[in-house]
Short mmCIF file of C-alpha atoms and ligand atoms in Angstrom, two decimals:
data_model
loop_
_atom_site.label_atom_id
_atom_site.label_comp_id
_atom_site.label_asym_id
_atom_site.label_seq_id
_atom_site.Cartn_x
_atom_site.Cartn_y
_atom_site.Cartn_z
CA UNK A 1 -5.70 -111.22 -86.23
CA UNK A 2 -9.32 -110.92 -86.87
CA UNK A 3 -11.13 -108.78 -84.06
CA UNK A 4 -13.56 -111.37 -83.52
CA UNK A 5 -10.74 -114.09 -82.60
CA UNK A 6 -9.16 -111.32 -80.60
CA UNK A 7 -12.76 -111.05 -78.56
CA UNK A 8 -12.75 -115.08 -78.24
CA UNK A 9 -8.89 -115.18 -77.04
CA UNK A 10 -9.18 -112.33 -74.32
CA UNK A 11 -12.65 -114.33 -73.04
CA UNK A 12 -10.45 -117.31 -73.01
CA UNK A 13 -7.77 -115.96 -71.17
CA UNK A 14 -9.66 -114.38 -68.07
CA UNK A 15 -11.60 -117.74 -68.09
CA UNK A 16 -8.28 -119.77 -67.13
CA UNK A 17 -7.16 -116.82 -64.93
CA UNK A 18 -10.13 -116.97 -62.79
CA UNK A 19 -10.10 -121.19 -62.71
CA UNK A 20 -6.46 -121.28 -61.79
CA UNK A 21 -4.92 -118.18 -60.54
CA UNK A 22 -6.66 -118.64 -56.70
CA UNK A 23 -5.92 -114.78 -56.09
CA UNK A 24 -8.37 -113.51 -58.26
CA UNK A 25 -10.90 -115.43 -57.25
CA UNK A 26 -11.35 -113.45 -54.30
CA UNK A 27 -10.04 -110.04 -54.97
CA UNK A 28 -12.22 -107.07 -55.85
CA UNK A 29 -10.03 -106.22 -58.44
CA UNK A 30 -12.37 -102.89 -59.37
CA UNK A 31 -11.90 -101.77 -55.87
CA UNK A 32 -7.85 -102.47 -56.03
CA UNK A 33 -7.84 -100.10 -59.28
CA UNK A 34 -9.67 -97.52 -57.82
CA UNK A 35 -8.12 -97.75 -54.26
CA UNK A 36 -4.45 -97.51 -56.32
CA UNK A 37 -6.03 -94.31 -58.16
CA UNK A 38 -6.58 -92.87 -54.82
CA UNK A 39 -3.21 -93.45 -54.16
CA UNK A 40 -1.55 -91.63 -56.61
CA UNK A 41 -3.99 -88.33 -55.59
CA UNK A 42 -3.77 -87.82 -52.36
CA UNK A 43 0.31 -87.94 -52.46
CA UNK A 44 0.38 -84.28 -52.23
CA UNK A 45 -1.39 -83.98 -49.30
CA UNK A 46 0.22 -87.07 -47.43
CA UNK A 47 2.86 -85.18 -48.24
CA UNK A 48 1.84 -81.61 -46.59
CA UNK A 49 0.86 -83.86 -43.11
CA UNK A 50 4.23 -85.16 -43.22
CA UNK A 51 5.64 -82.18 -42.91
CA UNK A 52 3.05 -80.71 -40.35
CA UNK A 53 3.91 -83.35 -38.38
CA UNK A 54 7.59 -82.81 -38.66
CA UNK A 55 7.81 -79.37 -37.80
CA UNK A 56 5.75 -80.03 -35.04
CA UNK A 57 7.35 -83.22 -32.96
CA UNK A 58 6.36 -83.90 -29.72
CA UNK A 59 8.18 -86.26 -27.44
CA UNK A 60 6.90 -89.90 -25.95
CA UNK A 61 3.57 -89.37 -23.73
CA UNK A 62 3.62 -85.51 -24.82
CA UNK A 63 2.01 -85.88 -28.76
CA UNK A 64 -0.99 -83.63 -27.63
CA UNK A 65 -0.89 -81.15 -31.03
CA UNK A 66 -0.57 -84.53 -32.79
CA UNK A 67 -3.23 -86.60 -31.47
CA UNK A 68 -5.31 -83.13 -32.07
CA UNK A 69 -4.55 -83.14 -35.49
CA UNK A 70 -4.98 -86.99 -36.74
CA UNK A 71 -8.25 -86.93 -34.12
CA UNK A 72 -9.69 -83.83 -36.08
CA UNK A 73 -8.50 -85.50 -39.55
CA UNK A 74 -10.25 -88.57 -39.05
CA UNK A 75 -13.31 -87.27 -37.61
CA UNK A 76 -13.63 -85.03 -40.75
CA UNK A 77 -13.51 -88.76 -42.50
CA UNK A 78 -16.35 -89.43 -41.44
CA UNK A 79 -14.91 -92.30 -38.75
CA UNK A 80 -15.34 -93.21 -35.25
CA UNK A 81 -12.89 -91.78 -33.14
CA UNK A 82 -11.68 -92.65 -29.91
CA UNK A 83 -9.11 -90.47 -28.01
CA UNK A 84 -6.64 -90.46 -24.88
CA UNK A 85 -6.00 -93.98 -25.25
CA UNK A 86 -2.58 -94.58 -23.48
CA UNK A 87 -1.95 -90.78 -22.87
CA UNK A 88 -2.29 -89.36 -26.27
CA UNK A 89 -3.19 -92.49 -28.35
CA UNK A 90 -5.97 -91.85 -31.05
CA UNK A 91 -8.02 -94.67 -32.18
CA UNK A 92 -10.46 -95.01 -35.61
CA UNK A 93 -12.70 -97.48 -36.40
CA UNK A 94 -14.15 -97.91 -40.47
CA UNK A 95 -16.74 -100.71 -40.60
CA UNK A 96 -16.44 -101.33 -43.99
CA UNK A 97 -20.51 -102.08 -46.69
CA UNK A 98 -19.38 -105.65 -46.76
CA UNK A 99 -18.83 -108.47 -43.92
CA UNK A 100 -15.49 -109.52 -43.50
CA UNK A 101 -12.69 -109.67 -41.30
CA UNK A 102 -11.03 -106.79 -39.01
CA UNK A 103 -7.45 -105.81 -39.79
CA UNK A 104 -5.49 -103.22 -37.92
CA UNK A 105 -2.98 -100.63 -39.07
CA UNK A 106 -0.61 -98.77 -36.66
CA UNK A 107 1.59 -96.09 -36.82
CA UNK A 108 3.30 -94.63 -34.15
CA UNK A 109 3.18 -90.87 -32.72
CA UNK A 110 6.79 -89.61 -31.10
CA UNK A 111 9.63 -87.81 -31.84
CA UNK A 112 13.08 -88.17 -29.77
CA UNK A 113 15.46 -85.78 -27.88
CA UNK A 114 17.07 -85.11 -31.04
CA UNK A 115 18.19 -81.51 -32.38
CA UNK A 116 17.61 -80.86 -36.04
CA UNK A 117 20.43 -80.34 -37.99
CA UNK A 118 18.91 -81.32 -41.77
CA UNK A 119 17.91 -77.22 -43.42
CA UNK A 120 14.52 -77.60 -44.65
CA UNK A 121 11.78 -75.42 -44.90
CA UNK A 122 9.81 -77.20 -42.29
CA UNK A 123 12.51 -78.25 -39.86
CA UNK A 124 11.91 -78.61 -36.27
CA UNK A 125 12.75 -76.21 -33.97
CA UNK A 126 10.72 -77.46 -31.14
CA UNK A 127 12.18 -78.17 -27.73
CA UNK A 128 10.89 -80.27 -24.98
CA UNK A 129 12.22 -81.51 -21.70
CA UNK A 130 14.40 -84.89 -21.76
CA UNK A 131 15.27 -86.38 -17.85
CA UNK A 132 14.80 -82.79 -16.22
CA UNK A 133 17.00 -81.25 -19.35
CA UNK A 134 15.78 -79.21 -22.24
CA UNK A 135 16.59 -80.72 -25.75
CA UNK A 136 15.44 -79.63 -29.40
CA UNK A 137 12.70 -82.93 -30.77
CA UNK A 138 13.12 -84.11 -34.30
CA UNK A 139 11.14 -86.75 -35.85
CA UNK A 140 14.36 -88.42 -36.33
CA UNK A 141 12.90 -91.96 -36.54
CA UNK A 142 10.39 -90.93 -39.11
CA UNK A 143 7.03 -91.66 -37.24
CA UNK A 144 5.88 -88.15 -38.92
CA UNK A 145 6.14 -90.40 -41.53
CA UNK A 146 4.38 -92.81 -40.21
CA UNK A 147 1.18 -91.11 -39.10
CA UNK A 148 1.10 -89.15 -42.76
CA UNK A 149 0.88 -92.36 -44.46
CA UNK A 150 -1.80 -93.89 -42.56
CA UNK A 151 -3.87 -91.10 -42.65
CA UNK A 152 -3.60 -91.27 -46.26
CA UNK A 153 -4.79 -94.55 -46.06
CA UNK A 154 -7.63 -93.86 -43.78
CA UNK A 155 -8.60 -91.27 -46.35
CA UNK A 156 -8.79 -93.46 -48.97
CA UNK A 157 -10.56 -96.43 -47.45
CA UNK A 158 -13.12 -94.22 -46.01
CA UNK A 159 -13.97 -92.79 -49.41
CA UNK A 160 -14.23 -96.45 -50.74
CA UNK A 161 -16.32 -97.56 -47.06
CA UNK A 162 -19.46 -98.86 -48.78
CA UNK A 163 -17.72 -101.38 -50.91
CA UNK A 164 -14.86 -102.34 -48.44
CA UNK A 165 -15.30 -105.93 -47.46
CA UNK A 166 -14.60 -105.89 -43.64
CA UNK A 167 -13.88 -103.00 -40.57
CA UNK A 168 -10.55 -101.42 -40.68
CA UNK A 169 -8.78 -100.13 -36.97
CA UNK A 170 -6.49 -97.19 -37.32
CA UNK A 171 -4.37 -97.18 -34.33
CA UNK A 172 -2.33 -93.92 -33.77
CA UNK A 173 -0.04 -95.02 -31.05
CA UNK A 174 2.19 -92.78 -28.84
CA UNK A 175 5.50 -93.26 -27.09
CA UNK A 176 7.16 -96.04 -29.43
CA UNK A 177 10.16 -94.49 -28.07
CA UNK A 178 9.63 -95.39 -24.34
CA UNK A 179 7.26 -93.73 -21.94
CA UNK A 180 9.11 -90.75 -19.77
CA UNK A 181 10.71 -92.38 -16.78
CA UNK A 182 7.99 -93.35 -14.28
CA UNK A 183 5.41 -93.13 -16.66
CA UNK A 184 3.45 -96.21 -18.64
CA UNK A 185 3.34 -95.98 -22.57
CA UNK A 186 3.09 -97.20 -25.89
CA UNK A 187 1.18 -100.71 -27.50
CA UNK A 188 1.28 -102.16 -24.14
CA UNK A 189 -0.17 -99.50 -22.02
CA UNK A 190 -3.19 -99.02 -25.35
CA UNK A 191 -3.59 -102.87 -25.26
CA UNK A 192 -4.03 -103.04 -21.27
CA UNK A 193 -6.68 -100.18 -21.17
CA UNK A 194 -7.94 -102.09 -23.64
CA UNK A 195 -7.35 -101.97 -27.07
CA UNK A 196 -8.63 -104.81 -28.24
CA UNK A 197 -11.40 -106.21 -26.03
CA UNK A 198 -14.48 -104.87 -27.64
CA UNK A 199 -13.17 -104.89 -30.95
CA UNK A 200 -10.47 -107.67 -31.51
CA UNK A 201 -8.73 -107.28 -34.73
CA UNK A 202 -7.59 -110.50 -36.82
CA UNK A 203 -4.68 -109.13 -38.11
CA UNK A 204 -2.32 -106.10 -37.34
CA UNK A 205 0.26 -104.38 -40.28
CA UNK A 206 2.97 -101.56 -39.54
CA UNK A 207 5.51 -100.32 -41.43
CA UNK A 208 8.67 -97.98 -40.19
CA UNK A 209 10.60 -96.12 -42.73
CA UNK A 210 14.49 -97.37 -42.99
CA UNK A 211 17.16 -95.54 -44.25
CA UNK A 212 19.24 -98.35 -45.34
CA UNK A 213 17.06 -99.35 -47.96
CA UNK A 214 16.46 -96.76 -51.65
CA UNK A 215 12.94 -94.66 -51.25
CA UNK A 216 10.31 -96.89 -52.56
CA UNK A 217 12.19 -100.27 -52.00
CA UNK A 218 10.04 -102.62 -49.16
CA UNK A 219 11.96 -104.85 -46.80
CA UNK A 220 10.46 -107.89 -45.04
CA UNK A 221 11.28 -110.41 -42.99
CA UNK A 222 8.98 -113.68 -41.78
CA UNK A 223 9.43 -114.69 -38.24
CA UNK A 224 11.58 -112.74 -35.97
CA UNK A 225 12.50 -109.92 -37.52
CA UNK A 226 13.44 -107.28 -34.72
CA UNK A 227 15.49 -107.63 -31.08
CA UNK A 228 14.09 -108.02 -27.90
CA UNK A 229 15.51 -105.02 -25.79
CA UNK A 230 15.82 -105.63 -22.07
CA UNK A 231 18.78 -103.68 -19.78
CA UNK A 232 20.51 -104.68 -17.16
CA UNK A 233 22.37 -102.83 -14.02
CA UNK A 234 24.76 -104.42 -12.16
CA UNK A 235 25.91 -102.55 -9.18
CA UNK A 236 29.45 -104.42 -7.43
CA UNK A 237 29.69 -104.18 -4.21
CA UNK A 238 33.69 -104.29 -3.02
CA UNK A 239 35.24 -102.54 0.16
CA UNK A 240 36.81 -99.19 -0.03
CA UNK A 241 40.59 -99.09 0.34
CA UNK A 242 44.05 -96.97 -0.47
CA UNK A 243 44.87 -97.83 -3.86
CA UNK A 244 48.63 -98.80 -2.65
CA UNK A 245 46.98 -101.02 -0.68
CA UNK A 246 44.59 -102.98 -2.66
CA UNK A 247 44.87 -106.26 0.18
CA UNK A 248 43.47 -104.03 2.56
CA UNK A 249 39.53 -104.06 0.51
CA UNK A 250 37.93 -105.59 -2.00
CA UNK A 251 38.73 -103.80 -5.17
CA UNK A 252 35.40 -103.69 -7.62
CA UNK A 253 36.78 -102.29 -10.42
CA UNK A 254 38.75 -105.04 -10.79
CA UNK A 255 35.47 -107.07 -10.60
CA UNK A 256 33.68 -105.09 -12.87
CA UNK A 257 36.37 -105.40 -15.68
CA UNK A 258 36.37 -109.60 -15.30
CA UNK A 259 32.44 -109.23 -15.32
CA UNK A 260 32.93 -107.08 -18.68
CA UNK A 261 34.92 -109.86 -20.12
CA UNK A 262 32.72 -112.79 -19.03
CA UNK A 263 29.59 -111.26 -20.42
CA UNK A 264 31.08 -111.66 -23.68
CA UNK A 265 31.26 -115.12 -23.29
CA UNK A 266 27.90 -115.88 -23.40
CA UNK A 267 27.51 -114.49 -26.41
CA UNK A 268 30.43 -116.13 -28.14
CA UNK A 269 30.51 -119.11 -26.26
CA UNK A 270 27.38 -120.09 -23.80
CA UNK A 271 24.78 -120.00 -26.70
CA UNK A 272 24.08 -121.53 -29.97
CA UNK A 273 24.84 -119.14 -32.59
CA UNK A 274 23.70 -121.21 -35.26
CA UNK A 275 19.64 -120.34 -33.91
CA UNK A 276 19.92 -117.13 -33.60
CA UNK A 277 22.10 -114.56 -33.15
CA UNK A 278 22.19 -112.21 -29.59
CA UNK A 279 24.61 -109.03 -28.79
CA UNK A 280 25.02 -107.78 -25.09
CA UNK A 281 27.32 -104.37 -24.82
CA UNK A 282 28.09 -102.50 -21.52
CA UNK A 283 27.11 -99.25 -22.21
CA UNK A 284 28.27 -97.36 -18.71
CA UNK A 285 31.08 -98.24 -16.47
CA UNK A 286 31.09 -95.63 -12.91
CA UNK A 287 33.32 -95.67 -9.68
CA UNK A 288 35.36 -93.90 -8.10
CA UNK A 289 36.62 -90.75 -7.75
CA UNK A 290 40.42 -90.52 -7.66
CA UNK A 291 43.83 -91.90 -8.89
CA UNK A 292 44.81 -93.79 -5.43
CA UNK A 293 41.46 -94.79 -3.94
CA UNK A 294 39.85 -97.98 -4.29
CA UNK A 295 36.06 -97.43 -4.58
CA UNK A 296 33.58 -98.88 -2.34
CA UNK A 297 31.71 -100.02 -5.36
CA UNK A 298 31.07 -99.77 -9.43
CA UNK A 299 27.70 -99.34 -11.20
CA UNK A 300 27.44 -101.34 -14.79
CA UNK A 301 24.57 -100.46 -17.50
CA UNK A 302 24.10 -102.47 -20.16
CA UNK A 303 21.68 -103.76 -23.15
CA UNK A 304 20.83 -107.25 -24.39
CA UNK A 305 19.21 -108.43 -27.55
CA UNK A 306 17.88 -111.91 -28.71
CA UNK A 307 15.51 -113.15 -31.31
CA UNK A 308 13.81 -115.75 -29.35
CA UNK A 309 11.67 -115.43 -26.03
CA UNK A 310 13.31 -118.60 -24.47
CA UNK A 311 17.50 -117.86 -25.43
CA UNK A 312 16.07 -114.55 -24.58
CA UNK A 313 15.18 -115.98 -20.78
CA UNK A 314 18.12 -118.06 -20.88
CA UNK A 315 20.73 -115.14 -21.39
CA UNK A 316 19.15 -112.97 -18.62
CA UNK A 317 19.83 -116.53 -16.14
CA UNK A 318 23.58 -116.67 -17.30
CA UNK A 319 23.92 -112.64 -17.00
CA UNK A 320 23.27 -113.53 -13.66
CA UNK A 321 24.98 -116.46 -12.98
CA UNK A 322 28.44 -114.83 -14.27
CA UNK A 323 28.11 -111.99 -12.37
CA UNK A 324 27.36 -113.25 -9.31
CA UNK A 325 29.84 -116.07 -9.41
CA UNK A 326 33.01 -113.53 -10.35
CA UNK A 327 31.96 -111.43 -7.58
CA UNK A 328 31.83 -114.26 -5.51
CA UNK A 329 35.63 -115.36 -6.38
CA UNK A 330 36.67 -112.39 -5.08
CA UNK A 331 35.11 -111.91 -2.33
CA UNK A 332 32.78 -109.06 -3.48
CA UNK A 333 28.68 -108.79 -3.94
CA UNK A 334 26.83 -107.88 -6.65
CA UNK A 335 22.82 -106.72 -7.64
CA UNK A 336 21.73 -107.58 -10.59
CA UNK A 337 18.70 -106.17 -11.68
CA UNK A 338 17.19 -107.02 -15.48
CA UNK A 339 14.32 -104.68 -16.80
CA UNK A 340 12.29 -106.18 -19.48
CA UNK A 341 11.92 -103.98 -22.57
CA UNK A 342 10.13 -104.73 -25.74
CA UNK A 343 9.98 -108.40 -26.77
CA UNK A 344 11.01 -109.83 -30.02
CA UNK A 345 9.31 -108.58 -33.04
CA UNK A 346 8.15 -111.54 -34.65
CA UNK A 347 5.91 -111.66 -37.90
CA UNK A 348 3.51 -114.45 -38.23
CA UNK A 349 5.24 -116.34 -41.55
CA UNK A 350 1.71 -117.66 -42.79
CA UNK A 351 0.32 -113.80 -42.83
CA UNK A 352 4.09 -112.12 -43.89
CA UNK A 353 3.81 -114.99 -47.03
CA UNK A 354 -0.01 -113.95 -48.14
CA UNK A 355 1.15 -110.43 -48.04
CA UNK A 356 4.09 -110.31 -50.07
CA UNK A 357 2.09 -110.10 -53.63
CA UNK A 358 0.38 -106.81 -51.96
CA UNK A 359 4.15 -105.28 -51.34
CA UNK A 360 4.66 -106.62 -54.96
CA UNK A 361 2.10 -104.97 -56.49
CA UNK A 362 2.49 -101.54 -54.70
CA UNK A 363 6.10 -101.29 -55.12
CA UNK A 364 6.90 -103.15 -57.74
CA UNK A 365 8.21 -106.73 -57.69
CA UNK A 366 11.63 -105.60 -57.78
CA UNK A 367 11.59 -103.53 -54.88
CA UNK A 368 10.43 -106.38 -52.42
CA UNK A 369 13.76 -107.71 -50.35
CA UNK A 370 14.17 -109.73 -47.90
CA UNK A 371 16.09 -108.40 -44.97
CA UNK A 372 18.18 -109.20 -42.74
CA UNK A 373 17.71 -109.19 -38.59
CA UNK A 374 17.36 -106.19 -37.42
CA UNK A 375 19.17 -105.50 -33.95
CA UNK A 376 16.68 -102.62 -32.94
CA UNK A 377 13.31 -103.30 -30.90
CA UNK A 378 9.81 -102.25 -31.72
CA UNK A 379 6.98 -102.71 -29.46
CA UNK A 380 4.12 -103.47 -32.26
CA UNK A 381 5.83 -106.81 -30.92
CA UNK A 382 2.81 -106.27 -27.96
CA UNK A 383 0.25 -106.30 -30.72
CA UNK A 384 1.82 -108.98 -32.26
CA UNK A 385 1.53 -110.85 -29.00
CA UNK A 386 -2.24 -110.71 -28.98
CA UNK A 387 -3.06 -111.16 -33.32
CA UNK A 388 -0.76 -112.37 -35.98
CA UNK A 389 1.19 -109.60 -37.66
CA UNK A 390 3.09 -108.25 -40.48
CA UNK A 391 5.88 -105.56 -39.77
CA UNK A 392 8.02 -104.19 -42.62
CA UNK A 393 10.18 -101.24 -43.82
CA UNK A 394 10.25 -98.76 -46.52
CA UNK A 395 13.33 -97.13 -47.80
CA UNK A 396 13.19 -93.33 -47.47
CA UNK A 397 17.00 -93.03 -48.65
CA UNK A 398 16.88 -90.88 -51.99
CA UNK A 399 18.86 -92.39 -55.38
CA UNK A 400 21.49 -90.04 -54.93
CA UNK A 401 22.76 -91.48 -51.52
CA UNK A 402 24.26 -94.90 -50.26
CA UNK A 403 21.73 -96.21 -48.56
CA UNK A 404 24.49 -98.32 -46.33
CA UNK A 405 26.10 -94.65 -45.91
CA UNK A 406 22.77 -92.60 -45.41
CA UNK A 407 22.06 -91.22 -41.99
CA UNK A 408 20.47 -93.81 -39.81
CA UNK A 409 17.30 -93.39 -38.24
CA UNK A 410 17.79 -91.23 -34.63
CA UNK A 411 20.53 -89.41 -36.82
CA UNK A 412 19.99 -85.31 -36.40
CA UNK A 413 20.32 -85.53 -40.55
CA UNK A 414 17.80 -88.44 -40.95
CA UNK A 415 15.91 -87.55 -43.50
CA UNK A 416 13.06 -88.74 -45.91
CA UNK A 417 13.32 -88.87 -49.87
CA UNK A 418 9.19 -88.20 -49.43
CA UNK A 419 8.70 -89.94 -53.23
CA UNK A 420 8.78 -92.67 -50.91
CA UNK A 421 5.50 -91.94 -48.92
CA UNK A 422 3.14 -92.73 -51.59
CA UNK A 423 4.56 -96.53 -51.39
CA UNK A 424 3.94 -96.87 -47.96
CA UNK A 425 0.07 -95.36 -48.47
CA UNK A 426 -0.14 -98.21 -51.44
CA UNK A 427 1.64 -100.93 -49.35
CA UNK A 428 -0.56 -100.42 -46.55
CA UNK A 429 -3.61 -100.06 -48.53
CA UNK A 430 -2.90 -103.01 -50.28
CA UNK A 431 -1.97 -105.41 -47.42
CA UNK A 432 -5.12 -104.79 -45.98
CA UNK A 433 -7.43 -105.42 -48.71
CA UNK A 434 -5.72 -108.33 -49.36
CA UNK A 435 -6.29 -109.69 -46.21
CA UNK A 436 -9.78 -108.54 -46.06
CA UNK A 437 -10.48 -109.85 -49.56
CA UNK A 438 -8.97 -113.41 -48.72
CA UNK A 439 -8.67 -113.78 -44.86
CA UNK A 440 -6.74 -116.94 -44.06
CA UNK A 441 -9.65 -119.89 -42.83
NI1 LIG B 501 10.93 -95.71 -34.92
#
């Protein structure tokens, strides 16, 4: 082939790519190249904050080292930075050369009551205080993670500011784990002291790393994706008695057990399973105190999870109902009480679907799955409240281990195969550009 026909073919073929292909119409594919160059550099030091950030955990409400350190990182970016947002919570703001939209990226700050047992060189050997008791604090859910990816991000937008087409948000966002009892935390506390009321964002992407999937592999999932998480107590209320002479009270043990049992019917027989899927488990059964007494009364603790804000409502009605109506039939009382935890993480299908080629692209088309429902609760479900958003997961688990066997996140040996991280910093990058690049009309 003659070089000259060569010259007239390649013309040809970018002409028909830039008719018909609609995605490269509007991508600055020059700034994608050089943003994925980035990338690959700054894994090292992703890297090193990862493991900063893991030998130093700090529990929900308490990530004041860690807020120090992404404050003083981003500042030295050359950002905007806003701190003590919801306790500890450490907000950036890039305005970008170009006009365009405003996307936020989140990852979140705390570690859990968890005691190391993984030997690595940077292993935590912190300690904190968990409900009045000292613990050891692992990153055991991998927000070190988390916050090392983003900040590789943040470093490489900011070096590419002047030709970024819109303002980036980099939210830093303590106590995914639950606020301290007493104490207010997490998205919803940031978004009620006002997160996004002088700067709203359009769009909002996070990303948790999963140890069921192989490091590098991205997992997705439009619509709900993660559990609501609400818990109940029921306390039954009987009358005391000799246990040889159960006639003589109003035995709520007995009570509790039949309210055990009829719980589990909702599930498997109240609601449609065919829309979605809910567990409840009773996690805590206590009365009593001896063989032959009959207890005044028994305390119940327990956890529900739906997919779907209104079977969601409807479950907590029928926890009620079948609680208070066994009571009733034998002639006991019962409190119910319902706390609301994090709602259903749900990711807006028209924003998952025009983000999918970005996950393609930085992991590989391959290494996009779908995924199933995820039981677990997140509360970037807040943020998704308030903007459309895109949630996903990275496999950390390295080649050498079943992913289905590896330890699960909040295991003492979770641990991160940290080839992995680099993804997450090109999956991040990449879902943001393309949004800002092509924002949906
Ligand atoms: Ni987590």
């Amino acid at each position: 082939m003659s070089s000259a026909r060569r010259v007239f073919l390649t013309v040809s073929v970018v002409a028909i790519l830039t008719v018909f292909d609609p995605s490269s119409v509007t991508a600055d594919e020059p700034l994608a190249e050089d943003l994925e160059q980035r990338a690959a550099q700054i894994e090292d030091e992703v890297i090193a904050w990862r493991r900063d950030f893991h030998q130093h955990p700090e529990l929900s409400n308490r990530e004041f080292r860690t807020a120090k350190v992404i404050a003083a990182e981003l500042g030295d970016m050359g950002m905007q930075v806003d701190t003590g947002i919801a306790h500890t919570g450490v907000v950036a703001i890039l305005e970008g050369g170009e006009p365009g939209p405003v996307v936020a990226l989140r990852a979140d700050m705390d570690a859990l009551p968890v005691t190391e047992k993984l030997e690595l060189p940077f292993a935590s050997k912190a300690t904190g205080e968990y409900r009045g008791e000292e613990t050891g604090v692992m990153h055991a859910c991998g927000h070190d993670a988390h916050m090392a990816i983003l900040l590789g991000v943040a470093r490489n937008l900011s070096a590419e500011r002047e030709r970024l087409p819109g303002t980036v948000m980099f939210i830093f966002q303590p106590a995914e784990e639950g606020a301290p009892e007493g104490e207010e935390g997490g998205a919803r506390l940031m978004l009620e002291e006002g997160l996004f009321e002088e700067l709203k964002p359009d769009a909002i992407f996070g990303l948790h790393v999963w140890s069921s999937l192989p490091a590098g592999v991205l997992g997705y999932r439009p619509g709900p994706a993660m559990a609501s998480s609400d818990q109940f107590r029921l306390v039954v209320h009987g009358r005391q008695t000799h246990g040889s002479k159960p006639w003589a009270g109003i035995d709520p043990i007995v009570v509790a057990a039949q309210i055990v049992l009829g719980l589990q019917t909702i599930e498997s027989r109240q609601v449609d399973v065919t829309s979605n899927p809910s567990v409840l488990s009773v996690g805590r059964i206590a009365g009593g105190i001896r063989n032959n007494i009959i207890p005044d009364e028994v305390e119940m603790l327990g956890t529900v999870r739906s997919f779907d804000e209104d079977m969601r409502k409807d479950i907590h009605r029928r926890i009620e109902r079948t609680a208070v109506h066994i009571a009733e039939s034998a002639g006991a009382t019962v409190e119910v009480d319902i706390t609301l935890g994090y709602p259903v993480t749900v990711n807006d299908p028209e924003l998952t679907a025009q983000t999918l080629d970005a996950l393609r692209e930085a992991a590989g088309s391959d290494n996009v799955r779908k995924m199933s429902l995820i039981t677990g609760a997140e509360d970037f479900s807040y943020f998704q409240q308030r903007i459309p958003g895109f949630y996903f997961f990275l496999g950390v688990t390295s080649e050498d281990t079943d992913p289905l066997a590896a330890p699960a996140n909040h295991s003492p040996l979770f641990s991160i195969d940290e080839s992995a991280l680099v993804t997450g910093v090109r999956a991040l990058t990449k879902a943001a550009l393309a949004y800002m690049s092509a924002p949906p009309d």
